[in-house]
Amino acid sequence: MSSTSQKHKEFVAEPMGEKPVMALAGIGEVLGKRLEDKGFDKAYVVLGQFLVLKKDEELFRDWLKDTCGANVKQQGDCHGCLREWCDSFL
Amino acid sequence: MFRVKMAAVQLTDRDLFSELKRHGFTPGPVTENTRPVYLKKLKKLQEELQRGTRSGKNRNSGSINTNSGSSNTAAGGAGLGDRPASNDVTHPRTGRSPGSPCEKRTDGGSKVVLGFSSDESDVEVTQNKEGPRHSGRRFRGSSHILQLLQQQQPRPTETTTANVTKSHSVSSDISTSSFGVLVGRRSVSGSPWWSDRGNSRVGSSHAKETEEEEEGGDYDEDHTDGDSVALNGSRGSYTLNSSKLGGDYSDSEDEEVVSTKERQHDRRLNSRRSQPKSPYKSGRGAESGREKTRGGVIKANDKACARSLDIMEDRGGQEGERKTDQGESVLPGGLRNCGFTGRSGPVSAVMRESGEQGSNCSPTAFNNNHVSRGDCGGSSSRFSSGTNPKFYTYNSLSATYRSNHSNHAAGNHAYLATTQPRKLAVPEEELLQQFKRDEVSATGGFSAHYLSMFLLTAACLFFMLLGLMYLRMRGAGSEVEVVTKNHPFGIEFDDAHVGKDKDIILKVLLQLHEHLAEIAGDHDCGVHNHHPNRSLSLAEASDYLMLHGTDLEQNVASALEWIMRTGEDVGIRLIGNDSEDPVTDISEVMRLESTHPKMSFICRFCRAFLTVIHRVVLSIAAAVVVCGVLYYMMYRWRKEKEETRQMYDMVERIIDVLRSHSEACQESGDLQPYLPIPHVRDSLVQPQDRTKIKKGLGQPFRSKKWQGEAFRPDRRNSPPNSLTPCLKIRNMFDPVMEVGENWHLAIHKAILEKCSDNDGIVHIAVDKNSREGCVYMKCLSAEHSGKAFKALHGSWFDGKLVTVKYLRLDRYHQRFPQALGCSTPLKPSGKHVHTTTLLRHRSSAGNAQGFS
């Protein structure tokens, strides 16, 4: 199993509340800016999208790629982060 | 891609949703954010399906994929052999609203149609205007046309006779009813069909085939429904056209396959369609006939309705219908049909012709122009048979489109051409990459493994060789000869002595050296046979030399001198009387010793080995000792830490107790601020521990004494007023720890003493068996009991906190009937005598103390 980053651990450790979208693992400044421009300014909005896609990994990855141009690694990080958060808090 | 995009855009969310569901995938809500994702997913699913169905299960897949249970399906399925499946396939599509996205038409080639369909829709529209022109693609873009085509296709297998008979009527009907029907059909089947076409476009020619089949099925179905044949025919042709268009796209990918398949499909479709389309196929009929003979087609084309349905099998007929939109002449359509139905060659030729004609076809009012339609249909049918047909279809369709909309076909075509190879390449690429990676990693691992092993062995060998060489060097002895050659006497010596003498001297030295080395080696190796000493005395050396025949006695002195003079180590050491002092003069030399003992290799090796072993053992022993010391120190340190920690813990607890007690003291003024140590100890140490300690130390804790009060009996923790004259006192003792027979009397005494100011206690009963150490007390009145309550409740007795509660009098009497008659107040003094006796039984003297 691949190790998780610090960002991932921090995000998954507590309810996301009003954390910005850049708090998501795999989403840095550039991607976060792009997401914000599209209207996904908070992490919970991205969570909403993830849930709307029925937590499907492939769809979410595609969406992420289309929306902010994330590469495979970033997609995987973000998806894993959200999935784990959902497992813990949803 | 352009076409696909157009088609995709025109898919409503609902259609996208149902399409995805048809693929067996349950999508979430389709919103503006999820739409593109789902579109991609749909495309992927369609691709997979096409790939899966390429194995030859067109029909099945097609039907499975597209069978969304439209109403038509049932009808269509009834009368059509294998077609029904396709009918079903197409019907669901028809049932869809016009905006349905690319459906999964199994035939990929025809899916190109997706874009095509929009063209077709244009055509359809125009057709509508003109009449039962299927090609009227004016529909917003897809669905209608699709529907139309689909419906046309299902009908292909209609009985030829029926078609023939209807042909005439149809032609007339076409203008009116067919149009309406077409429209209706279109609406029904257009979207799904259109979407199918779009799908097919993405897919392979295989899909196209399927689509054509489906279209045929639809066509048949429509026919069964009773629509005008013309309608069916037009639809069929329409669908055929669209499918062929799709074929165009796929052709670019894989012309051969597509063409072959399309040809087959077209054949089938044509056969199917031709029949129902008889009316249309005025030219169509000719087209169908074209399959048989070109000429026949032409003839059929010329005739509006006379075509025999047999001829109708030519798919081209259907397409010809479509083409009629474009106002082509019947003849060309027929020609096209003929060519189409024939071999690929002729077909293609015809198709080309048709293509030209198709392109020439301009969107003209259909208005019963069967012939023209037939032509168009023929051309379109021809397309299906191969690249040419496709191209033709495309052209005709595009022409139609042009009439109404911009021609997206080109864009779609190109898109299809590019996307397909790309799409196919991508997954393969990924696979290849994966394999490559695996290979690389595998080989790398192997090489790394071997390399490491190799290096290890090389290093070991090297070091071994080095050691051996070293040993050998040592054992070889010095090159005395070399040294002797460079003697310290220098030139003078050489000059002073004759060469012979010099040689003799050198020989002497050599012999001496060797002899001495042997002696030393033997001595060192433990072979004390000849020479107890390692060194050789001068006399012995001389004797040895004499033995060996070297008449060198006189030269011995010079040799020795030489040895002394040379600063180098020639292998012979001169020892004087004092072995430690350096020899400076010959006269002092007493003994000779070799500094390079000659030992056998084995001996030397053994010595070296033993030496090494000794050294290693010593070092290990030293290390072990050091480690042991360290461990011991760590252990001690840990122990100390633990002890201090425990001590601190105990101190903290004591502090806590004291603090709580002080707090309690602050609340109540008459409590003592000091706690007796035993009390503290008791409060901290568990009873079990106390027992242990007691055994060891006697009973220093058992004081049987009132030890203060924990809290002020105020209103908070006691009832406001005494309720009954009976009390239950808890925690006065521990039945497990009580020894003796009359300890309960001591309890009595203690209570009475505590309540000495209360003279209303009439009965006390100690429940010896109670776990809680209960004592029951009855007083004269509630007031007395209240006083006793205040005195007892919350007090410490014997290290336990006493609690009191009121009991009901009747219960008390039930329990202790003897108390009913008690009315004399009990006095502690009265018991005192008894308690003293009791005390004697107690093992600790402290009890007496406690009770005193």
Short mmCIF file of N, CA and C in Angstrom, two decimals, chain A residues 40 49 51-54 56 58-60 62-66, chain B residues 25-31 33-34 36-38 40-41 44:
data_model
loop_
_atom_site.label_atom_id
_atom_site.label_comp_id
_atom_site.label_asym_id
_atom_site.label_seq_id
_atom_site.Cartn_x
_atom_site.Cartn_y
_atom_site.Cartn_z
N PHE A 40 -15.60 25.65 -7.34
CA PHE A 40 -15.37 24.70 -6.25
C PHE A 40 -14.37 25.32 -5.29
N GLN A 49 -19.31 16.94 -5.23
CA GLN A 49 -19.17 16.39 -6.58
C GLN A 49 -18.82 14.92 -6.51
N LEU A 51 -19.63 12.89 -4.23
CA LEU A 51 -20.79 12.11 -3.84
C LEU A 51 -21.81 12.04 -4.97
N VAL A 52 -21.93 13.12 -5.71
CA VAL A 52 -22.86 13.10 -6.83
C VAL A 52 -22.44 12.05 -7.85
N LEU A 53 -21.16 11.85 -7.97
CA LEU A 53 -20.68 10.82 -8.88
C LEU A 53 -20.70 9.46 -8.23
N LYS A 54 -21.42 9.38 -7.14
CA LYS A 54 -21.62 8.13 -6.45
C LYS A 54 -20.32 7.48 -6.00
N ASP A 56 -17.73 7.06 -7.38
CA ASP A 56 -17.07 6.21 -8.36
C ASP A 56 -15.68 6.77 -8.66
N GLU A 58 -13.45 6.10 -11.03
CA GLU A 58 -13.11 6.46 -12.41
C GLU A 58 -13.78 7.76 -12.81
N LEU A 59 -15.04 7.88 -12.47
CA LEU A 59 -15.74 9.09 -12.88
C LEU A 59 -15.15 10.31 -12.19
N PHE A 60 -14.86 10.14 -10.93
CA PHE A 60 -14.33 11.29 -10.22
C PHE A 60 -12.98 11.70 -10.80
N ASP A 62 -11.99 11.29 -13.83
CA ASP A 62 -12.22 11.96 -15.11
C ASP A 62 -12.70 13.39 -14.88
N TRP A 63 -13.59 13.53 -13.94
CA TRP A 63 -14.10 14.85 -13.68
C TRP A 63 -13.00 15.78 -13.22
N LEU A 64 -12.16 15.25 -12.37
CA LEU A 64 -11.08 16.06 -11.86
C LEU A 64 -10.13 16.47 -12.98
N LYS A 65 -9.89 15.52 -13.84
CA LYS A 65 -9.00 15.85 -14.95
C LYS A 65 -9.61 16.91 -15.84
N ASP A 66 -10.89 16.78 -16.09
CA ASP A 66 -11.54 17.74 -16.96
C ASP A 66 -11.64 19.11 -16.32
N PHE B 25 -24.81 0.41 -16.29
CA PHE B 25 -24.08 1.23 -15.34
C PHE B 25 -25.07 2.21 -14.71
N THR B 26 -25.03 2.26 -13.41
CA THR B 26 -25.98 3.13 -12.73
C THR B 26 -25.32 4.46 -12.47
N PRO B 27 -25.69 5.46 -13.21
CA PRO B 27 -25.04 6.75 -13.01
C PRO B 27 -25.72 7.56 -11.93
N GLY B 28 -24.97 8.47 -11.44
CA GLY B 28 -25.56 9.41 -10.50
C GLY B 28 -26.29 10.49 -11.28
N PRO B 29 -26.67 11.52 -10.61
CA PRO B 29 -27.40 12.58 -11.30
C PRO B 29 -26.53 13.23 -12.36
N VAL B 30 -27.16 13.53 -13.44
CA VAL B 30 -26.43 14.16 -14.53
C VAL B 30 -26.63 15.66 -14.41
N THR B 31 -25.62 16.29 -13.96
CA THR B 31 -25.71 17.74 -13.83
C THR B 31 -24.72 18.37 -14.80
N ASN B 33 -22.07 19.55 -14.16
CA ASN B 33 -20.70 19.17 -13.84
C ASN B 33 -20.40 17.74 -14.22
N THR B 34 -21.39 16.91 -14.09
CA THR B 34 -21.13 15.49 -14.32
C THR B 34 -21.39 15.09 -15.76
N PRO B 36 -20.10 15.95 -18.74
CA PRO B 36 -18.98 15.50 -19.58
C PRO B 36 -18.39 14.19 -19.10
N VAL B 37 -18.39 14.02 -17.82
CA VAL B 37 -17.85 12.77 -17.32
C VAL B 37 -18.69 11.59 -17.77
N TYR B 38 -19.98 11.77 -17.70
CA TYR B 38 -20.84 10.67 -18.10
C TYR B 38 -20.82 10.45 -19.60
N LYS B 40 -18.23 10.81 -21.41
CA LYS B 40 -17.03 10.01 -21.66
C LYS B 40 -17.26 8.57 -21.27
N LYS B 41 -17.91 8.39 -20.20
CA LYS B 41 -18.17 7.04 -19.74
C LYS B 41 -19.02 6.31 -20.76
N LYS B 44 -16.99 5.28 -23.63
CA LYS B 44 -16.16 4.13 -23.30
C LYS B 44 -16.96 2.87 -23.29
#
